Every structure is written in structure tokens, then in C-alpha cells.
Rosetta silent file (secondary structure, phi, psi, omega in degrees, C-alpha in Angstrom):
SEQUENCE: MNWNLFFKRKQEYIKKVIYSLSQNFKDSELSSPKTKRICFMAIAAILAIVIVFLLANKQSPQKQNNFDIAIKNYRNDIMLYSKQFNLNPNYLMAVIMLESSGKPDVPCRFEPNVFKKLKDVKANKLAHLEYITSQDLKNADEAALKNLASSWGPFQLMGYKCIHLGIKIKDLRGPNALYYGVFWIDETYGEYVRQGRYQDAFHIHNTGHPVPTNGKYRTYDPKYVTKGIEYMKYFEQNMK
SCORE:     score description
SCORE:     0.000 S_00000001
   1 L     0.000  141.252  162.773   -9.223   43.003  -22.962 S_00000001
   2 L  -107.003  120.346 -150.599  -12.504   43.853  -24.558 S_00000001
   3 L   -80.075  -51.625 -179.477  -11.308   44.674  -28.208 S_00000001
   4 H   -30.314  -42.878 -158.974  -14.654   45.959  -29.273 S_00000001
   5 H  -103.205   -9.703  177.710  -14.427   48.806  -26.845 S_00000001
   6 H  -107.719   -8.613  153.118  -10.786   49.529  -27.424 S_00000001
   7 H   -79.949  -15.243  158.302  -11.212   50.143  -31.111 S_00000001
   8 H   -56.541  -27.377  139.161  -14.128   52.202  -30.297 S_00000001
   9 H   -47.973  -77.523  158.226  -11.950   54.276  -28.342 S_00000001
  10 H   -50.645  -12.313 -173.735   -9.444   54.411  -30.970 S_00000001
  11 H  -107.030  -18.783 -168.674  -11.980   55.453  -33.653 S_00000001
  12 H   -81.521  -48.708  177.099  -13.470   58.201  -31.327 S_00000001
  13 H   -37.813  -62.143 -159.031   -9.667   59.362  -30.692 S_00000001
  14 H   -54.032  -32.467  158.245   -8.895   59.377  -34.555 S_00000001
  15 H   -30.554  -81.285  169.438  -12.016   61.355  -34.636 S_00000001
  16 H   -71.218  -31.455  171.671  -10.830   64.292  -32.659 S_00000001
  17 H   -62.880  -51.883 -178.871   -7.204   64.190  -34.243 S_00000001
  18 H   -69.955   -9.993  163.825   -9.019   64.828  -37.618 S_00000001
  19 H   -86.086  -22.800 -163.709  -11.319   67.162  -36.604 S_00000001
  20 H   -93.580  -34.177  136.527   -8.315   69.161  -34.583 S_00000001
  21 H   -15.467  -93.327 -150.861   -6.381   68.905  -38.152 S_00000001
  22 H   -64.402  -24.852  151.861   -8.843   69.923  -40.445 S_00000001
  23 H   -61.410  -25.004  164.362   -9.423   73.261  -38.095 S_00000001
  24 H   -89.479   -6.725  168.246   -5.957   73.838  -38.291 S_00000001
  25 H   -92.683  -38.809 -179.706   -5.991   73.385  -41.929 S_00000001
  26 H   -66.355  -41.783 -175.304   -8.950   75.630  -42.139 S_00000001
  27 H   -78.853  -40.376  163.667   -7.528   78.117  -40.202 S_00000001
  28 H   -50.808    2.328 -176.377   -4.265   77.938  -42.658 S_00000001
  29 H   -40.957  -56.800  169.745   -6.259   79.550  -44.980 S_00000001
  30 L   -29.015  -44.879 -161.337   -5.021   82.836  -44.182 S_00000001
  31 L   -92.889  146.049 -143.427   -1.718   81.702  -44.566 S_00000001
  32 L   -71.090  160.787 -157.482    0.573   81.533  -47.636 S_00000001
  33 H   -48.529  -42.003 -173.345    0.426   78.434  -50.287 S_00000001
  34 H   -54.373  -34.125 -175.024    3.902   76.718  -48.671 S_00000001
  35 H   -62.282  -69.979  170.776    2.095   77.010  -45.216 S_00000001
  36 H  -105.618   22.851  144.081   -0.819   74.823  -46.005 S_00000001
  37 H   -54.322  -45.549 -156.700    1.147   72.449  -48.619 S_00000001
  38 H  -107.684   11.112  143.802    3.344   71.040  -45.280 S_00000001
  39 H   -72.226  -41.578 -161.772   -0.300   71.565  -43.063 S_00000001
  40 H   -63.681  -55.001 -168.524   -2.115   69.664  -45.956 S_00000001
  41 H   -92.073    2.049  162.405    0.892   66.976  -45.747 S_00000001
  42 H   -79.798  -46.311 -157.904    1.183   66.618  -42.009 S_00000001
  43 H   -89.219  -17.967  167.233   -2.738   65.885  -41.950 S_00000001
  44 H   -34.751  -62.852  179.289   -1.941   63.203  -44.817 S_00000001
  45 H   -61.343  -38.575 -164.746    0.796   61.719  -42.978 S_00000001
  46 H   -90.332  -47.817 -174.306   -0.521   60.922  -39.488 S_00000001
  47 H   -55.553  -16.598  161.086   -4.011   59.321  -41.346 S_00000001
  48 H   -88.906   -0.965 -177.393   -1.590   57.074  -42.616 S_00000001
  49 H   -69.736  -37.996 -122.856    0.170   56.496  -39.825 S_00000001
  50 H  -107.724  -44.015  160.884   -3.160   55.896  -38.096 S_00000001
  51 H   -36.781 -103.607 -127.336   -4.556   53.220  -41.285 S_00000001
  52 H   -93.284  -15.260  143.781   -1.796   51.221  -40.869 S_00000001
  53 H   -59.580  -62.355  163.464   -1.918   51.229  -37.002 S_00000001
  54 H   -49.839  -43.138  159.881   -5.093   49.956  -37.160 S_00000001
  55 H   -32.517  -63.515 -150.691   -4.834   47.400  -40.093 S_00000001
  56 H   -48.515  -20.358 -115.593   -1.830   45.897  -37.789 S_00000001
  57 H  -126.728  -27.816 -164.038   -3.549   46.013  -34.839 S_00000001
  58 H   -74.600    3.410  174.033   -7.423   44.790  -36.183 S_00000001
  59 L   -95.099   -3.305 -154.302   -6.001   40.717  -36.407 S_00000001
  60 H   -90.991  -20.242  179.903   -4.694   40.587  -32.706 S_00000001
  61 H   -91.906  -14.644 -171.401   -8.562   39.841  -31.488 S_00000001
  62 H   -56.026  -52.535 -178.559   -9.219   37.963  -34.249 S_00000001
  63 H   -66.947  -40.073 -142.332   -6.189   35.387  -33.173 S_00000001
  64 H   -77.365  -33.041  170.830   -6.598   36.356  -30.071 S_00000001
  65 H   -76.205  -48.750 -176.661  -10.672   34.814  -29.895 S_00000001
  66 H   -51.267  -93.166 -175.782   -9.068   31.365  -31.565 S_00000001
  67 L    23.557  -64.384 -157.561   -6.883   31.113  -29.115 S_00000001
  68 H   -90.043  -24.678  162.454   -9.248   31.072  -26.344 S_00000001
  69 H   -43.219 -100.058 -169.871  -11.681   28.872  -28.828 S_00000001
  70 H   -12.479  -36.976  179.017   -8.888   26.538  -29.064 S_00000001
  71 H   -65.326  -79.577 -177.062   -8.225   26.713  -25.240 S_00000001
  72 H   -28.695  -46.529  166.871  -11.553   26.024  -24.831 S_00000001
  73 H  -106.398  -21.147 -173.318  -12.447   23.027  -26.649 S_00000001
  74 H  -112.514  -70.381 -175.224   -9.455   21.156  -26.569 S_00000001
  75 L    10.422  -53.810  177.656   -7.400   21.965  -23.742 S_00000001
  76 L  -105.769    9.936  101.195   -8.265   19.270  -21.336 S_00000001
  77 L   -22.125  -63.627  170.158   -8.231   16.487  -23.451 S_00000001
  78 L   -35.883  -49.494  162.624   -5.045   17.762  -24.677 S_00000001
  79 L   -91.294   -4.808  171.130   -3.272   17.750  -21.530 S_00000001
  80 L   -73.726  -47.185 -159.903   -4.856   14.469  -20.800 S_00000001
  81 L  -117.122    5.236  130.398   -3.596   12.458  -23.804 S_00000001
  82 L   -51.107  -50.572  159.338   -0.292   14.540  -23.500 S_00000001
  83 L   -47.735  -51.365 -176.078    0.276   13.039  -20.687 S_00000001
  84 L   -82.004   -6.695 -172.595   -0.600    9.585  -22.135 S_00000001
  85 L  -120.069  -19.325 -158.013    1.575   10.023  -24.907 S_00000001
  86 L    55.266   45.059 -176.271    4.640   12.099  -23.744 S_00000001
  87 L  -135.899  143.062 -171.485    4.012   14.397  -26.311 S_00000001
  88 L   -74.646  127.008 -161.114    4.063   18.465  -25.188 S_00000001
  89 H   -63.301  -45.141 -162.782    0.421   19.871  -24.980 S_00000001
  90 H   -59.934  -44.373  155.789    1.866   23.272  -26.389 S_00000001
  91 H   -31.972  -67.239  162.262    2.739   21.298  -29.742 S_00000001
  92 H   -21.664  -69.709  157.766   -0.220   19.569  -29.762 S_00000001
  93 H   -49.274  -67.013 -178.643   -2.210   22.942  -29.529 S_00000001
  94 H   -31.150  -52.028  170.322   -0.362   24.600  -31.846 S_00000001
  95 H   -70.043  -18.936  165.681   -1.159   22.330  -34.710 S_00000001
  96 H   -63.474  -47.298 -164.322   -4.922   22.315  -34.335 S_00000001
  97 H   -56.084  -65.785 -146.187   -4.591   26.348  -34.517 S_00000001
  98 H   -71.551  -22.153  177.594   -2.816   25.928  -37.529 S_00000001
  99 H   -87.641  -21.707  172.354   -4.974   23.092  -39.077 S_00000001
 100 H  -134.415    7.717 -167.405   -8.514   24.129  -37.538 S_00000001
 101 L    41.738   49.964 -177.943   -8.188   27.124  -35.893 S_00000001
 102 L    66.571    6.124 -148.443   -9.598   25.512  -32.540 S_00000001
 103 L   -94.216  171.511  167.361  -13.223   25.205  -33.814 S_00000001
 104 L   -97.471  -15.824  172.712  -14.766   22.259  -32.358 S_00000001
 105 L   -78.463  104.043  173.238  -16.868   21.363  -35.792 S_00000001
 106 L  -122.985  123.240  162.022  -14.015   21.190  -38.637 S_00000001
 107 L   -55.904  149.134  174.931  -15.223   20.389  -41.620 S_00000001
 108 L   -96.333  169.444 -141.652  -13.794   18.222  -43.913 S_00000001
 109 E  -128.223   89.613 -161.878  -11.186   18.883  -46.775 S_00000001
 110 E   -87.726  127.318 -158.883  -11.373   16.872  -50.142 S_00000001
 111 L  -133.805  123.709 -172.158   -7.888   16.550  -51.654 S_00000001
 112 L  -106.077    1.486 -175.970   -8.677   15.499  -55.370 S_00000001
 113 L  -100.175  -14.986 -172.853   -4.677   14.695  -56.717 S_00000001
 114 H   -93.665  -19.681 -178.319   -4.773   12.013  -53.637 S_00000001
 115 H   -65.090  -28.477  178.377   -8.146   10.653  -54.447 S_00000001
 116 H   -62.615  -46.060 -179.353   -6.433    9.970  -58.536 S_00000001
 117 H   -53.862  -28.292 -170.185   -4.086    8.536  -56.383 S_00000001
 118 H   -82.819  -47.247  168.943   -5.853    6.375  -54.620 S_00000001
 119 H   -50.545  -54.003  175.598   -7.797    5.397  -57.635 S_00000001
 120 H   -60.473  -36.595  170.692   -4.460    4.386  -59.446 S_00000001
 121 H   -24.990  -78.055 -166.667   -3.764    2.496  -56.519 S_00000001
 122 H   -37.843  -76.140 -147.035   -6.882    0.513  -56.481 S_00000001
 123 L   -83.638   47.719 -179.320   -6.455   -0.031  -60.226 S_00000001
 124 L    47.414    7.588  164.925   -3.136   -0.791  -60.220 S_00000001
 125 L   -85.551   -6.853  164.343   -1.254    2.071  -61.965 S_00000001
 126 L  -132.158  149.048 -161.106    0.361    2.948  -59.124 S_00000001
 127 L   -67.701  -48.574 -150.482    2.475    0.426  -57.132 S_00000001
 128 L  -142.948  149.611  149.421    1.851    2.609  -53.307 S_00000001
 129 E  -148.893  121.251 -175.032    0.886    5.503  -51.881 S_00000001
 130 L    74.415   12.565  179.763    2.178    5.656  -48.381 S_00000001
 131 L    92.457  -15.676 -164.087    2.780    1.934  -48.485 S_00000001
 132 E   -93.050  144.365 -157.727   -0.707    1.583  -48.946 S_00000001
 133 L  -131.623 -161.527 -164.899   -1.290   -0.696  -51.787 S_00000001
 134 H   -83.585  -13.418  155.996   -4.223   -1.912  -53.923 S_00000001
 135 H   -60.891  -24.015 -166.219   -4.857   -4.804  -51.539 S_00000001
 136 H   -93.927  -21.492 -176.185   -5.622   -2.353  -48.841 S_00000001
 137 H   -91.357  -73.079 -138.703   -8.400   -0.651  -51.460 S_00000001
 138 L   -21.799  -24.608  163.686   -9.786   -3.647  -52.705 S_00000001
 139 L  -120.329   16.929  171.507  -13.341   -3.204  -51.256 S_00000001
 140 L   -62.395  163.348  173.403  -13.160    0.274  -51.487 S_00000001
 141 L  -138.452 -173.812 -172.154  -15.816    1.922  -53.453 S_00000001
 142 H   -82.814    5.498  152.583  -15.723    5.964  -54.811 S_00000001
 143 H   -97.847  -12.509  143.631  -17.195    7.322  -52.041 S_00000001
 144 H   -43.972  -63.331 -170.925  -14.479    4.852  -49.703 S_00000001
 145 H   -35.554  -67.901  178.245  -11.966    6.825  -51.893 S_00000001
 146 H   -45.715  -47.766  160.347  -13.383    9.780  -51.568 S_00000001
 147 H   -57.337  -48.135 -169.514  -12.985    9.726  -47.495 S_00000001
 148 H   -39.398  -49.431 -175.839  -10.014    8.459  -47.880 S_00000001
 149 L   -65.007   21.391 -143.285   -8.871   11.414  -50.024 S_00000001
 150 E  -118.659  135.914  174.444  -10.388   13.936  -46.964 S_00000001
 151 E  -105.098  154.170 -179.372   -8.082   15.094  -44.490 S_00000001
 152 E  -165.284  152.916 -155.052  -10.779   15.246  -40.854 S_00000001
 153 L    40.617 -156.817 -148.852  -10.965   16.559  -37.698 S_00000001
 154 L   -56.906  -49.428 -164.144   -8.590   19.129  -35.671 S_00000001
 155 L  -105.151   45.694  141.935   -5.267   18.123  -37.178 S_00000001
 156 L    49.719   30.327  162.484   -7.078   17.717  -40.361 S_00000001
 157 E   -78.322  134.870 -155.562   -5.776   13.963  -41.348 S_00000001
 158 E   -61.846  107.019 -128.092   -5.696   12.639  -43.968 S_00000001
 159 H   -88.941  -12.768  155.083   -8.397    9.960  -44.301 S_00000001
 160 H   -82.993    6.679  163.624   -6.048    6.771  -45.382 S_00000001
 161 H   -84.181  -13.018  165.330   -4.243    6.953  -42.370 S_00000001
 162 H   -61.896  -10.630  171.937   -6.920    5.185  -40.663 S_00000001
 163 H   -78.920  -27.994 -163.040   -5.408    2.207  -42.702 S_00000001
 164 L   -87.253  -42.535  175.096   -1.966    2.867  -41.203 S_00000001
 165 L   -70.534  -10.543 -169.553   -3.619    3.408  -37.743 S_00000001
 166 L    51.436   43.008 -179.312   -5.759    0.076  -38.384 S_00000001
 167 L  -124.267 -178.141 -174.261   -9.229    1.943  -37.509 S_00000001
 168 L   -97.880  172.998 -177.923  -12.218    2.725  -39.583 S_00000001
 169 H   -64.940  -15.548  158.532  -12.551    6.244  -41.148 S_00000001
 170 H   -23.556  -84.085 -130.361  -15.191    6.663  -38.293 S_00000001
 171 H   -74.003  -32.045 -176.702  -12.892    6.813  -35.995 S_00000001
 172 H   -69.370  -21.807 -141.414  -11.041   10.168  -37.932 S_00000001
 173 L  -126.045  -21.961  171.370  -14.083   11.930  -38.248 S_00000001
 174 L   -98.743 -155.484  149.544  -15.944   11.383  -34.713 S_00000001
 175 L    15.129  -83.322 -179.385  -15.561   11.593  -31.234 S_00000001
 176 L   -86.062   25.915 -178.254  -12.560    9.845  -31.125 S_00000001
 177 H   -38.993  -68.910 -157.101  -11.086   12.569  -33.756 S_00000001
 178 H   -56.740  -59.441  174.096   -8.890   13.843  -31.427 S_00000001
 179 H   -36.556  -48.121 -171.413   -7.658   10.984  -29.167 S_00000001
 180 H   -94.097   -5.190  147.083   -6.520    8.964  -33.073 S_00000001
 181 H   -56.312  -38.798  174.179   -5.022   12.253  -33.870 S_00000001
 182 H   -60.796  -73.118 -173.145   -2.532   12.302  -30.912 S_00000001
 183 H   -62.851  -29.957  154.637   -1.690    8.737  -31.657 S_00000001
 184 H   -25.954  -59.845 -176.955   -1.124    9.118  -35.270 S_00000001
 185 H   -71.282  -20.092  163.833    1.460   11.614  -34.005 S_00000001
 186 H   -72.129  -59.410  161.831    2.819    9.733  -31.648 S_00000001
 187 H   -48.369  -58.667 -160.916    3.048    6.661  -33.694 S_00000001
 188 H   -83.467  -34.022 -156.924    4.612    8.385  -37.371 S_00000001
 189 H  -150.402   15.275  174.155    6.849   11.338  -35.217 S_00000001
 190 L   -79.943   -8.402  148.031    6.622   11.526  -32.244 S_00000001
 191 H   -76.873  -43.807  176.731    9.957   11.590  -31.007 S_00000001
 192 H   -23.073  -36.214  175.530   10.953   14.352  -33.139 S_00000001
 193 H   -98.253  -57.062 -179.426    8.530   16.321  -30.281 S_00000001
 194 H   -50.653  -21.247  169.948    9.791   14.530  -27.351 S_00000001
 195 L   -95.018    9.624  178.101   13.195   15.561  -28.491 S_00000001
 196 L    44.492   42.595 -179.698   12.034   19.284  -29.180 S_00000001
 197 L   -96.578   36.591  169.334   13.105   18.934  -32.723 S_00000001
 198 H   -60.292  -20.846  175.525    9.653   21.213  -33.662 S_00000001
 199 H   -72.980  -72.603 -169.433   10.385   22.819  -36.502 S_00000001
 200 H   -54.430  -29.447  157.458   10.785   19.073  -38.243 S_00000001
 201 H   -67.497  -12.576 -170.220    7.342   18.015  -36.390 S_00000001
 202 H   -92.202  -52.952 -168.931    5.346   20.900  -37.634 S_00000001
 203 H   -58.219  -41.793 -161.910    7.209   20.404  -41.225 S_00000001
 204 H   -83.017  -32.936  174.230    6.619   16.371  -41.016 S_00000001
 205 H   -79.546  -10.255  173.818    2.875   17.163  -40.270 S_00000001
 206 H  -108.014  -52.605 -179.857    2.407   19.285  -43.301 S_00000001
 207 L  -102.910  -16.251 -166.950    4.821   17.363  -45.826 S_00000001
 208 L    93.838  -67.175 -122.847    5.694   13.598  -44.330 S_00000001
 209 L  -114.986 -179.177 -165.117    9.236   14.889  -44.208 S_00000001
 210 L  -112.127  153.988  165.060   11.509   16.660  -41.518 S_00000001
 211 L   -22.798  131.915  173.652   13.140   20.156  -42.358 S_00000001
 212 L   -74.710 -174.037 -161.474   15.286   19.534  -45.808 S_00000001
 213 L   -94.961   -1.598  172.706   18.726   19.886  -45.164 S_00000001
 214 L   -95.987   -2.445  170.862   18.801   23.348  -46.809 S_00000001
 215 L    55.864   41.650  173.971   16.869   24.487  -44.439 S_00000001
 216 L  -110.626  142.112  174.416   13.809   25.426  -46.873 S_00000001
 217 L   -79.984  122.166 -179.124   10.332   24.766  -46.273 S_00000001
 218 L   -94.108   22.592 -160.757    8.404   22.867  -48.361 S_00000001
 219 L   -73.406  152.996 -175.982    5.016   23.562  -46.294 S_00000001
 220 L   -67.174  -45.581  162.775    1.991   24.256  -48.502 S_00000001
 221 L   -49.202   82.747 -165.678    1.972   27.644  -45.979 S_00000001
 222 L   -93.116   29.102  178.773    5.153   28.661  -46.000 S_00000001
 223 L   -99.959  -16.810 -144.259    4.893   30.461  -42.601 S_00000001
 224 L   -73.593  -48.130  174.623    3.231   27.416  -41.426 S_00000001
 225 L   -55.231  -37.271 -178.994    6.616   26.307  -38.806 S_00000001
 226 H   -56.945  -39.268 -175.516    7.403   29.605  -37.960 S_00000001
 227 H   -77.064  -10.610  169.330    3.625   30.308  -36.867 S_00000001
 228 H   -69.172  -60.403  151.819    3.850   26.813  -35.554 S_00000001
 229 H   -20.151  -72.921  163.882    6.408   27.979  -33.134 S_00000001
 230 H   -43.618  -65.745 -172.530    4.383   31.336  -31.873 S_00000001
 231 H   -35.435  -54.684  167.954    1.773   29.536  -31.433 S_00000001
 232 H   -40.250  -29.535 -153.431    3.638   27.289  -29.001 S_00000001
 233 H  -107.760  -28.934  173.562    5.111   29.620  -27.461 S_00000001
 234 H   -69.484  -58.485  135.295    1.551   31.405  -26.882 S_00000001
 235 H    -7.961  -79.340  178.625   -0.198   27.867  -25.434 S_00000001
 236 H   -27.673  -93.642 -151.131    3.069   28.008  -22.906 S_00000001
 237 L   -77.528    4.559  170.191    2.243   31.316  -20.988 S_00000001
 238 L  -141.305   -2.266  148.400   -1.421   31.186  -21.458 S_00000001
 239 L  -122.006  115.565  159.316   -2.743   27.422  -20.956 S_00000001
 240 L   -75.643    0.000    0.000   -1.801   26.481  -17.453 S_00000001
């Protein structure tokens, strides 16, 4: 659908409606004050409904474009890797949408709190960070620690995950970032995906833990898991 044309036509229609209503209001000048009040309230109510409708639907083309961008940039490789690792491609695409909106060139995101923890681990002020010890960081200077404390690639994996995977930080941010992102998902919580436990899988990707037993999400975005399930449905229908 051509969304620009759609909204242009909607705007033209709204202009006609407003003009018609204003003419009716003008014609009511000879009517009683009560009639004019009723006419004015009707105009105001209709305009409010129109504005709400436009605001609600204006988000659709952007989301549509983001989905199209994700499919264009990642579909072929994701279909290949999903077969290689036996992971649902719709889940993988949904994570990419959640983490990077399907963009091809994803900027890194520095996490100051993670940086501090890594510095504390290196200085033996903290025993470990996800089993990363001072021994793992002995050769890491401040620039390297900042890279390890940043999230990279379409899945936005933290740099220190490269230590778990036995690879270099450049692998998480270079042309192999997509492959190693899928590899990390398979190694970390692939069984959840293969078992269809997608709520737990999304929650693990964002927090490192399955959904708590009380059912309350602890994700940074409270709707992270809900959006993920919704995005999976979209890709299931549109990524054939």
C-alpha cells in the first residue's frame, strides 16, 4: 500500500468534512443558541475522532517500513542460519526488529554500568561478571573494556560475549555479526526456542533469565516480550 497517497487522500477527505461542518455551523447562525451549541459540539467531537484515528494509524507505515527493511536486509541469511542451527527464523527476525529495527548498519550502544563492572572484575574488586574473571581481562586496556561494555550488531550482543564464544570483538561487529549472534542464541538459550518457549526466549535475550515464576517481565521495555510475539506473527505471515 502507498501510505503517502493513503494519508494524502485522508487529509483531503477531512478538509471536505471540516468545510461541510463549518458551513452547517455558519448556516446555524440564524438558529437558536442551543442549536448552535449542539452543532459546535458535533464539529468538535468529529474532529477529535479524526485526529485520534490519524495518530493511531500514522504509526503503521513506519512499522511496515521497518519490517520491510528487516526482511530485505536479513531474510536470506536468517533463513540459512535458522536451518543450520534449527531455530525458528521468525523468532530470530523478531529479535532483530526489537534490538535494531532491522537496520543494516547498527551503531553500538555503550553501557557505563557494565563498563564499571568490568573494570572492577579486572581490578579484583568483583569476583566475576557472568563468569568472566580478571584472568580473562588481564590484557584489556580501557578502550578494549569499553568495546566489551558495548552492544554490537543486529542482535545487540554485549561485547564481552565474545569471551564466552571464544572469538574476537571484531567478529561481533563485523560482517560475521549476524552469524555469531545466531550462534550465541543457539549456545545460550537455543533449547527454549526449539521448544517453542518464546516468551522465555525473548526474556532471556533481554535480561539473561527466563520469565520469573510470578509472570512479571523484568525487561527494560515492559512490552519487549509482547512486541516480540507480535513481530513473530508478522514474519510468519510475510516472510515466505
